[in-house]
Coordinates of C-alpha atoms and ligand atoms in Angstrom, one line a residue:
X1 CA 92.8 108.8 119.1
X2 CA 95.4 108.0 121.9
X3 CA 98.3 105.6 121.0
X4 CA 97.8 102.3 122.3
X5 CA 100.4 100.8 124.1
X6 CA 100.1 97.4 123.1
X7 CA 100.6 95.6 119.3
X8 CA 97.7 96.9 117.4
X9 CA 96.0 93.4 116.4
X10 CA 95.4 93.1 120.2
X11 CA 93.0 96.0 119.8
X12 CA 92.4 97.0 116.2
X13 CA 88.5 97.6 115.4
X14 CA 89.0 95.7 112.0
X15 CA 86.5 96.0 108.9
X16 CA 86.3 93.5 106.4
X17 CA 85.9 94.5 102.5
X18 CA 84.3 91.6 100.3
X19 CA 85.9 93.1 97.3
X20 CA 83.1 92.1 94.6
X21 CA 80.3 93.7 96.6
X22 CA 81.5 96.7 98.7
X23 CA 81.9 99.5 95.3
X24 CA 81.7 99.0 91.7
X25 CA 83.9 101.9 90.2
X26 CA 83.9 100.9 86.6
X27 CA 81.0 99.9 86.4
X28 CA 80.5 95.7 85.2
X29 CA 78.3 95.2 88.5
X30 CA 81.2 94.0 90.6
X31 CA 82.8 95.1 92.9
X32 CA 86.7 96.3 93.1
X33 CA 89.7 98.1 93.8
X34 CA 89.0 101.7 91.7
X35 CA 85.6 101.1 94.3
X36 CA 87.7 100.7 97.2
X37 CA 90.1 103.8 97.3
X38 CA 86.6 105.8 96.4
X39 CA 85.4 104.7 99.5
X40 CA 88.6 105.3 101.9
X41 CA 87.6 108.5 103.3
X42 CA 84.3 106.8 104.2
X43 CA 85.8 103.7 106.3
X44 CA 88.2 106.8 107.8
X45 CA 85.7 108.5 109.1
X46 CA 83.9 105.1 110.2
X47 CA 86.8 105.1 112.8
X48 CA 88.1 101.6 111.8
X49 CA 92.1 100.5 111.9
X50 CA 92.4 98.0 109.4
X51 CA 91.1 96.5 106.6
X52 CA 91.0 92.6 105.9
X53 CA 90.2 92.1 102.0
X54 CA 88.9 88.6 100.8
X55 CA 90.4 87.3 98.2
X56 CA 91.4 89.6 95.4
X57 CA 93.8 87.4 93.6
X58 CA 93.6 86.5 89.8
X59 CA 90.6 84.0 89.8
X60 CA 88.1 81.5 87.7
X61 CA 85.6 82.6 90.3
X62 CA 84.1 79.0 91.7
X63 CA 83.9 79.9 94.8
X64 CA 84.3 84.0 94.9
X65 CA 87.9 84.2 94.8
X66 CA 88.6 81.3 97.5
X67 CA 89.9 79.6 94.6
X68 CA 93.6 80.9 93.8
X69 CA 94.9 80.8 90.3
X70 CA 97.9 83.1 91.2
X71 CA 98.3 84.7 94.9
X72 CA 100.4 87.4 92.7
X73 CA 98.3 88.7 90.4
X74 CA 95.0 90.9 91.2
X75 CA 92.1 89.4 89.0
X76 CA 91.5 91.4 86.5
X77 CA 87.7 92.3 87.7
X78 CA 89.6 93.8 90.7
X79 CA 91.7 95.6 88.8
X80 CA 95.4 95.3 89.0
X81 CA 98.6 94.9 91.5
X82 CA 99.6 98.3 91.0
X83 CA 96.0 99.5 91.9
X84 CA 96.4 97.2 94.7
X85 CA 99.9 98.9 95.8
X86 CA 98.3 101.9 95.8
X87 CA 95.7 101.3 98.1
X88 CA 97.7 99.7 100.4
X89 CA 99.9 102.9 100.4
X90 CA 96.2 105.0 100.3
X91 CA 95.5 103.2 103.6
X92 CA 98.1 103.8 105.6
X93 CA 98.3 107.2 105.1
X94 CA 95.1 107.5 106.8
X95 CA 96.3 105.1 109.6
X96 CA 94.4 101.9 108.1
X97 CA 96.6 99.1 108.1
X98 CA 95.5 96.3 105.6
X99 CA 94.9 92.2 106.0
X100 CA 94.9 90.2 103.3
X101 CA 93.5 86.9 102.9
X102 CA 95.6 84.2 101.8
X103 CA 94.2 80.3 101.0
X104 CA 96.2 77.7 101.8
X105 CA 94.1 74.4 102.3
X106 CA 93.7 74.4 98.4
X107 CA 94.3 76.6 94.9
X108 CA 92.1 76.4 91.7
X109 CA 92.4 73.7 89.6
X110 CA 93.3 76.6 86.8
X111 CA 96.4 76.9 89.1
X112 CA 99.4 76.5 87.3
X113 CA 100.4 73.6 89.4
X114 CA 96.9 72.0 88.9
X115 CA 97.1 72.0 85.4
X116 CA 101.1 70.3 85.5
X117 CA 99.2 67.6 88.0
X118 CA 96.3 67.0 85.2
X119 CA 99.2 67.1 82.4
X120 CA 101.5 64.3 84.2
X121 CA 101.4 60.5 84.9
X122 CA 100.2 58.8 88.4
X123 CA 102.8 59.4 90.7
X124 CA 104.7 61.6 89.1
X125 CA 106.1 64.7 91.6
X126 CA 103.5 67.0 90.1
X127 CA 100.7 64.7 91.4
X128 CA 102.6 64.6 95.0
X129 CA 101.5 68.4 95.4
X130 CA 97.7 67.1 95.4
X131 CA 95.8 64.2 96.9
X132 CA 95.7 62.2 94.1
X133 CA 94.6 58.6 94.5
X134 CA 93.6 55.4 92.2
X135 CA 89.9 55.0 93.1
X136 CA 88.5 51.5 94.8
X137 CA 86.0 48.6 92.9
X138 CA 87.1 46.8 90.3
X139 CA 88.3 49.7 88.0
X140 CA 88.5 52.0 90.3
X141 CA 85.1 53.8 89.3
X142 CA 84.8 54.4 93.4
X143 CA 86.4 57.3 95.2
X144 CA 89.5 56.7 97.4
X145 CA 87.1 56.9 100.3
X146 CA 83.8 58.2 101.4
X147 CA 84.6 61.9 102.5
X148 CA 82.1 64.2 101.8
X149 CA 82.9 67.6 100.6
X150 CA 82.0 71.0 102.8
X151 CA 80.0 72.3 99.8
X152 CA 78.2 69.2 99.5
X153 CA 78.7 66.1 97.3
X154 CA 81.9 63.8 97.2
X155 CA 84.8 64.9 98.2
X156 CA 86.2 63.7 95.5
X157 CA 86.6 64.1 91.4
X158 CA 88.0 62.0 89.0
X159 CA 90.6 63.1 86.0
X160 CA 90.1 61.4 82.4
X161 CA 93.3 58.5 83.6
X162 CA 91.2 57.2 86.0
X163 CA 92.7 58.8 89.3
X164 CA 90.6 61.0 91.6
X165 CA 91.6 64.2 93.7
X166 CA 90.7 65.2 96.8
X167 CA 88.7 68.5 97.3
X168 CA 87.1 69.3 101.0
X169 CA 85.5 72.1 99.2
X170 CA 84.3 72.6 95.6
X171 CA 85.6 70.4 92.7
X172 CA 87.3 73.3 91.5
X173 CA 89.5 73.7 94.8
X174 CA 91.9 70.5 94.5
X175 CA 93.4 70.3 98.2
X176 CA 97.2 70.8 98.9
X177 CA 99.5 68.0 100.3
X178 CA 101.4 69.9 102.6
X179 CA 103.7 67.1 103.2
X180 CA 105.3 68.5 100.5
X181 CA 107.8 71.1 101.1
X182 CA 107.2 72.9 98.1
X183 CA 103.9 73.5 99.1
X184 CA 105.7 75.1 102.4
X185 CA 108.1 77.0 100.5
X186 CA 105.7 78.5 97.8
X187 CA 103.3 79.7 100.4
X188 CA 106.5 81.0 102.7
X189 CA 107.2 83.3 99.4
X190 CA 103.5 84.4 98.9
X191 CA 103.5 85.5 102.4
X192 CA 107.1 87.7 102.0
X193 CA 105.3 88.6 98.6
X194 CA 102.4 90.5 100.1
X195 CA 104.7 91.8 103.2
X196 CA 107.4 93.1 100.7
X197 CA 104.4 95.1 99.4
X198 CA 103.4 96.6 102.6
X199 CA 100.9 94.5 104.0
X200 CA 100.1 94.3 108.0
X201 CA 98.4 91.0 108.5
X202 CA 97.4 88.0 106.5
X203 CA 93.7 86.5 107.6
X204 CA 94.8 82.1 107.3
X205 CA 91.3 80.7 105.1
X206 CA 90.2 77.3 106.9
X207 CA 93.7 77.2 108.6
X208 CA 93.0 74.5 110.4
X209 CA 92.4 71.9 107.6
X210 CA 95.8 71.9 105.8
X211 CA 97.0 68.7 107.2
X212 CA 95.6 65.3 106.3
X213 CA 96.1 62.1 107.6
X214 CA 98.0 60.3 104.4
X215 CA 95.7 57.2 105.0
X216 CA 93.5 58.9 103.9
X217 CA 91.0 57.0 106.3
X218 CA 87.3 57.2 106.5
X219 CA 85.1 57.7 109.3
X220 CA 81.6 57.6 110.9
X221 CA 80.5 61.3 109.6
X222 CA 77.6 61.5 112.2
X223 CA 80.4 61.6 114.8
X224 CA 83.4 64.0 115.1
X225 CA 86.3 61.6 115.6
X226 CA 89.0 62.1 117.6
X227 CA 91.4 62.1 115.7
X228 CA 90.0 63.6 112.7
X229 CA 91.6 62.6 109.2
X230 CA 91.7 66.2 108.1
X231 CA 90.1 68.9 111.1
X232 CA 93.3 70.2 113.3
X233 CA 96.1 67.6 113.0
X234 CA 98.7 67.9 114.8
X235 CA 101.0 69.2 112.1
X236 CA 99.2 72.7 111.2
X237 CA 101.1 74.0 114.0
X238 CA 104.2 73.8 112.2
X239 CA 103.1 75.1 109.5
X240 CA 102.3 78.2 111.3
X241 CA 105.5 78.2 113.3
X242 CA 107.2 78.3 109.9
X243 CA 104.5 81.5 109.3
X244 CA 105.0 82.8 112.5
X245 CA 109.0 83.1 111.4
X246 CA 108.4 84.4 108.2
X247 CA 105.9 87.1 110.4
X248 CA 108.8 87.9 112.8
X249 CA 111.1 88.5 110.0
X250 CA 109.9 91.9 109.8
X251 CA 111.3 94.8 112.3
X252 CA 107.4 96.1 112.3
X253 CA 105.8 92.7 113.1
X254 CA 103.0 92.0 110.7
X255 CA 99.9 89.5 112.3
X256 CA 98.8 86.5 111.3
X257 CA 94.9 86.2 112.0
X258 CA 93.5 82.6 111.5
X259 CA 90.1 81.1 110.6
X260 CA 89.7 78.2 112.8
X261 CA 86.5 76.6 113.6
X262 CA 87.3 74.3 116.5
X263 CA 84.4 73.7 118.7
X264 CA 87.3 72.3 121.4
X265 CA 88.3 76.4 123.1
X266 CA 91.2 74.2 124.2
X267 CA 92.7 73.0 121.0
X268 CA 91.7 76.1 119.0
X269 CA 94.0 77.8 121.4
X270 CA 96.9 76.0 120.6
X271 CA 97.2 77.6 117.2
X272 CA 97.9 81.1 119.8
X273 CA 100.8 79.9 121.1
X274 CA 103.3 82.8 121.1
X275 CA 105.3 81.2 117.8
X276 CA 101.6 80.6 115.9
X277 CA 99.2 82.9 115.0
X278 CA 98.8 86.1 116.5
X279 CA 94.7 85.9 116.5
X280 CA 92.2 83.8 115.5
X281 CA 88.2 84.2 114.5
X282 CA 86.3 83.3 117.7
X283 CA 83.1 81.8 116.5
X284 CA 81.2 80.6 119.2
X285 CA 80.7 83.6 120.3
X286 CA 78.8 84.5 116.6
X287 CA 77.1 81.2 117.0
X288 CA 75.6 82.2 120.2
X289 CA 71.9 83.1 120.4
X290 CA 70.5 86.5 121.8
X291 CA 70.7 85.0 125.3
X292 CA 72.3 86.5 128.0
X293 CA 73.7 83.0 129.8
X294 CA 74.8 81.3 126.3
X295 CA 76.6 84.6 125.7
X296 CA 78.3 85.1 129.0
X297 CA 79.7 81.6 129.3
X298 CA 81.1 82.2 125.8
X299 CA 82.5 85.1 127.0
X300 CA 84.3 83.7 129.9
X301 CA 85.4 80.7 128.2
X302 CA 87.0 82.5 125.3
X303 CA 88.8 84.8 127.6
X304 CA 90.1 81.6 129.9
X305 CA 91.2 79.9 126.6
X306 CA 92.9 82.8 125.3
X307 CA 94.7 83.8 128.5
X308 CA 96.5 80.7 128.7
X309 CA 98.3 81.4 125.8
X310 CA 98.2 85.3 126.4
X311 CA 96.5 85.8 123.1
X312 CA 94.1 88.2 122.5
X313 CA 90.5 87.7 121.7
X314 CA 88.5 88.3 118.8
X315 CA 84.8 89.2 118.8
X316 CA 82.7 88.6 115.3
X317 CA 79.5 89.1 114.7
X318 CA 79.1 88.2 111.1
X319 CA 81.2 87.4 107.8
X320 CA 81.2 86.7 104.1
X321 CA 80.1 82.9 105.0
X322 CA 77.0 83.4 107.3
X323 CA 73.8 85.0 108.0
X324 CA 73.5 88.3 108.7
X325 CA 73.2 89.2 112.0
X326 CA 70.0 91.4 111.7
X327 CA 68.4 88.7 110.6
X328 CA 70.0 86.1 112.6
X329 CA 68.9 88.0 115.9
X330 CA 65.3 88.9 114.3
X331 CA 64.2 85.6 114.3
X332 CA 61.2 84.1 116.5
X333 CA 64.0 81.8 118.0
X334 CA 67.7 82.6 118.6
X335 CA 68.5 80.7 121.2
X336 CA 70.7 78.0 119.7
X337 CA 73.9 78.5 117.9
X338 CA 72.4 76.1 114.8
X339 CA 72.0 77.6 111.7
X340 CA 73.7 80.3 111.3
X341 CA 72.9 80.1 107.8
X342 CA 69.6 79.0 107.1
X343 CA 66.5 80.2 105.4
X344 CA 64.6 82.5 107.7
X345 CA 61.1 83.0 106.7
X346 CA 59.9 84.9 109.5
X347 CA 62.1 87.6 110.5
X348 CA 61.5 90.7 113.0
X349 CA 63.8 93.3 111.3
X350 CA 63.3 96.3 113.7
X351 CA 63.9 93.8 116.4
X352 CA 67.2 92.4 115.2
X353 CA 68.5 95.7 114.5
X354 CA 67.2 97.0 117.7
X355 CA 69.5 93.6 119.1
X356 CA 72.3 94.2 116.6
X357 CA 72.8 97.6 117.7
X358 CA 73.3 96.3 121.1
X359 CA 75.3 93.6 120.3
X360 CA 77.4 96.1 118.4
X361 CA 78.4 98.0 121.9
X362 CA 78.7 94.5 123.6
X363 CA 81.5 93.3 120.8
X364 CA 83.1 96.5 120.7
X365 CA 83.7 96.9 124.7
X366 CA 84.7 93.1 125.1
X367 CA 89.2 92.3 125.2
X368 CA 91.0 92.2 122.5
X369 CA 89.9 92.9 119.1
X370 CA 86.5 93.3 116.8
X371 CA 85.4 92.6 113.4
X372 CA 83.3 94.3 111.4
X373 CA 81.6 92.7 108.2
X374 CA 80.7 95.7 105.1
X375 CA 77.6 96.5 105.4
X376 CA 76.9 95.4 109.2
X377 CA 77.3 99.3 110.0
X378 CA 74.6 100.0 107.8
X379 CA 71.9 97.7 110.0
X380 CA 71.8 94.8 106.5
X381 CA 69.9 92.3 106.7
X382 CA 70.7 89.4 105.2
X383 CA 68.7 88.9 101.6
X384 CA 66.7 86.2 101.4
X385 CA 64.3 85.6 98.1
X386 CA 67.5 86.1 95.7
X387 CA 66.1 84.2 92.3
X388 CA 67.7 81.2 91.8
X389 CA 69.1 81.6 88.3
X390 CA 71.1 84.6 90.2
X391 CA 72.7 82.8 93.1
X392 CA 76.1 81.9 92.5
X393 CA 77.3 80.1 95.8
X394 CA 78.4 76.5 94.8
X395 CA 77.1 75.7 98.4
X396 CA 73.6 76.4 97.4
X397 CA 74.2 75.0 93.7
X398 CA 75.7 71.9 95.4
X399 CA 73.2 70.9 97.9
X400 CA 70.5 71.3 95.5
X401 CA 69.4 75.0 97.5
X402 CA 68.7 73.2 100.8
X403 CA 72.3 75.2 102.4
X404 CA 70.5 78.7 101.2
X405 CA 74.5 79.2 101.2
X406 CA 76.0 82.8 101.1
X407 CA 74.9 84.8 98.6
X408 CA 72.3 86.5 101.0
X409 CA 75.1 88.0 103.2
X410 CA 76.8 89.3 100.2
X411 CA 74.5 91.4 98.2
X412 CA 76.7 94.8 96.9
X413 CA 76.6 98.2 99.4
X414 CA 73.7 100.3 98.9
X415 CA 75.7 103.8 99.2
X416 CA 73.4 107.0 98.1
X417 CA 70.7 107.3 95.6
X418 CA 72.3 108.7 92.8
X419 CA 72.7 105.6 91.0
X420 CA 70.0 102.8 90.1
X421 CA 72.1 100.3 91.8
X422 CA 72.2 103.0 95.3
X423 CA 75.3 104.2 94.3
X424 CA 77.2 100.6 94.3
X425 CA 78.4 101.7 90.4
X426 CA 78.2 104.9 88.5
X427 CA 75.4 105.9 86.5
X428 CA 74.7 103.3 83.5
X429 CA 76.3 100.8 85.1
X430 CA 75.0 97.1 84.9
X431 CA 73.7 95.1 86.8
X432 CA 75.0 94.9 90.2
X433 CA 76.5 90.3 90.3
X434 CA 73.7 90.0 92.9
X435 CA 70.3 91.9 92.9
X436 CA 70.0 95.0 95.4
X437 CA 66.5 94.7 97.3
X438 CA 64.6 97.7 96.7
X439 CA 64.4 98.4 100.6
X440 CA 67.7 99.0 100.7
X441 CA 67.7 102.2 99.1
X442 CA 66.5 103.3 102.5
X443 CA 69.4 101.9 104.0
X444 CA 72.0 103.7 102.0
X445 CA 75.3 105.0 103.3
X446 CA 74.8 109.0 102.9
X447 CA 71.5 108.8 104.2
X448 CA 72.7 107.0 107.3
X449 CA 75.7 110.0 107.8
X450 CA 73.4 112.3 108.2
X451 CA 71.0 110.4 110.3
X452 CA 72.5 111.2 114.2
X453 CA 69.8 107.8 115.0
X454 CA 70.8 105.4 112.2
X455 CA 73.4 102.1 113.0
X456 CA 76.2 104.3 111.2
X457 CA 76.2 106.6 113.2
X458 CA 76.3 104.2 116.1
X459 CA 79.3 102.8 114.9
X460 CA 80.7 106.4 114.2
X461 CA 80.1 107.4 118.0
X462 CA 81.2 104.0 119.2
X463 CA 84.4 103.5 117.2
X464 CA 85.3 106.8 117.8
X465 CA 84.9 106.3 122.2
X466 CA 86.5 102.7 121.8
X467 CA 89.9 104.6 119.9
X468 CA 89.9 107.1 122.5
X469 CA 88.9 104.8 126.0
X470 CA 92.3 104.0 127.1
X471 CA 90.5 101.0 129.0
X472 CA 88.9 99.1 126.1
X473 CA 90.7 97.1 123.5
X474 CA 93.0 94.2 125.4
X475 CA 93.0 94.1 129.0
X476 CA 90.5 92.9 131.8
X477 CA 87.1 92.5 132.3
X478 CA 84.8 92.3 135.4
X479 CA 81.9 91.3 135.7
X480 CA 79.5 93.2 137.6
X481 CA 76.1 92.3 139.8
X482 CA 73.3 92.6 137.5
X483 CA 69.6 91.3 136.8
X484 CA 68.5 87.9 135.0
X485 CA 69.1 88.5 131.9
X486 CA 71.4 91.2 132.1
X487 CA 75.5 91.7 131.0
X488 CA 77.3 94.1 132.8
X489 CA 81.0 94.5 133.1
X490 CA 83.6 97.3 134.0
X491 CA 87.1 97.3 131.7
X492 CA 88.3 99.2 134.3
X493 CA 89.0 103.3 134.3
X494 CA 85.6 103.7 135.4
X495 CA 83.9 101.9 131.9
X496 CA 81.2 99.8 132.2
X497 CA 79.1 98.1 129.1
X498 CA 75.4 96.9 130.1
X499 CA 73.0 94.9 127.8
X500 CA 69.6 94.2 129.0
X501 CA 68.7 91.2 127.1
X502 CA 65.6 90.7 129.2
X503 CA 62.4 91.6 128.7
X504 CA 61.8 94.3 131.6
X505 CA 63.8 97.9 131.8
X506 CA 66.7 97.6 134.2
X507 CA 67.9 100.0 136.5
X508 CA 71.8 101.7 135.4
X509 CA 74.1 101.5 137.6
X510 CA 73.9 104.9 140.6
X511 CA 77.0 107.6 139.9
X512 CA 77.2 107.0 136.0
X513 CA 77.0 108.8 133.2
X514 CA 76.3 108.1 129.7
X515 CA 78.6 108.0 127.0
X516 CA 76.8 106.4 124.5
X517 CA 73.3 103.8 124.5
X518 CA 72.1 101.8 121.6
X519 CA 68.3 103.4 121.9
X520 CA 67.3 106.5 123.3
X521 CA 67.2 106.4 127.4
X522 CA 64.2 107.7 129.1
X523 CA 65.3 108.5 133.0
X524 CA 67.5 105.7 134.3
X525 CA 66.4 102.9 132.6
X526 CA 67.9 100.6 130.2
X527 CA 64.7 99.5 128.0
X528 CA 65.0 95.3 127.4
X529 CA 67.5 94.6 124.0
X530 CA 69.3 97.3 124.7
X531 CA 72.9 98.7 125.4
X532 CA 74.7 101.4 127.3
X533 CA 78.3 102.5 127.5
X534 CA 78.6 104.2 130.8
X535 CA 81.2 106.3 133.1
X536 CA 80.9 105.8 136.7
X537 CA 82.2 107.6 139.7
Ligands
GLC601 C1 86.2 79.8 104.2 C2 85.9 81.2 103.3 C3 85.0 80.6 102.3 C4 85.3 79.7 101.7 C5 86.1 78.4 101.8 C6 87.0 77.4 101.0 O1 85.9 79.6 105.2 O2 85.0 81.8 104.9 O3 84.4 81.9 101.9 O4 84.5 79.2 100.8 O5 87.1 78.7 103.2 O6 88.0 78.6 100.6
CA602 CA1 83.8 96.5 88.6

């Protein structure tokens, strides 16, 4: 691979491991660090440059590990701290960087701080670390305000002495009070703890929600208020300036990557100013349908917003919170951003996969960094028919199933045909924590590695080219003239990407040779729902 001249986070292809569902080393039905270590060579062959691990810390798993009891311990289901250190080391030996997930908005209700707060009296310093309040109504029987949990139901839970505490997510995830200096100090120590262990970057969970208006005012839930009482408060920027100083105190600077869901690109970009986060996930792109105009507008808007702060863009098609994109793109109506998580009774999976192949070439050719969610390289679809009693996601349960939740994108990966869990666990292992569809037997990684037409091999080819092509990753993009519903751009250096989202085949540009195509090409025509990378002369 040609060494890049820019910092790694400006261009890297980053693979998201959701540890619980990646690979089960000890056979208890739950993915673990031993499983990841046994698959590092797979990731190395895939050609990724960094791994982002969803939380692996001690947790009661009320929200699949996003409810953290102790950031300095690995959950025993996943392994040990010593094993995590080995894993970091083994990844580094393969030139793979490591990003860990830090969750600042809340901790688990089993965290020592919250247990102490429950034992302490109202108005005690222990309670000041969270948002405890008296209720409304004659005897305080009503929650302090009308805020609703993002996972459904009220955002307040009452404790035995009558006070209530705030949780924007599940009741098992009490929100921290970021106005308290102890909270700030503790998180900066947590960052150092992992940076000292060689971690190269931190993914910041729900990064725009930490600060709250201390008046905790009610607001009209049907419109997005400005200002909002807990989304995107100015105080957040102060938190990340502190974190940036920690990251920059390491000679080989470490990266901070925010999960920033904000509709307004200008507000989003403020998190990426020079002394704040290095990059943030771009969810607008993920929310676009398979629609050339919408995608182009989103790309332009994203690049413009990032240019203002000189930060690199990131491109994401799937993650552990949304419907897998093979399924999203296979819906009869993909025109709207609505429903990046919804039931999908009618899906043309072949069409979805065909578009997903083209989308992979699009995202990997765009300026900046690209994220790959485990299993997308296998073309896995969303699993729709998980029985209610096997579903685990609090979103499903707290909405009484109105929202399907996120289990369908978290089903354990199929690796090979060696065991009854398609190689997820060893022979004789316990059943996986979520059931795998039998159709996944055909999608296993080993079979795809030996099939040149597979999704996995497309990812291999594209990632290898992306690593070698100096024009890819960070840098400029120039749109080229193209027919309606066709996206065509050059990245300089004779590199051109064309994606055909129309219903008709479209001619390839003259004087070009094909580097990689998402479908077999016949002659000089690019078929519908197909993408291609070209060398132009
Ligand atoms: C983020 C995570 C999601 C989690 C939530 C609460 O959105 O990606 O999985 O449930 O934060 O921590
Ligand atoms: Ca296990």
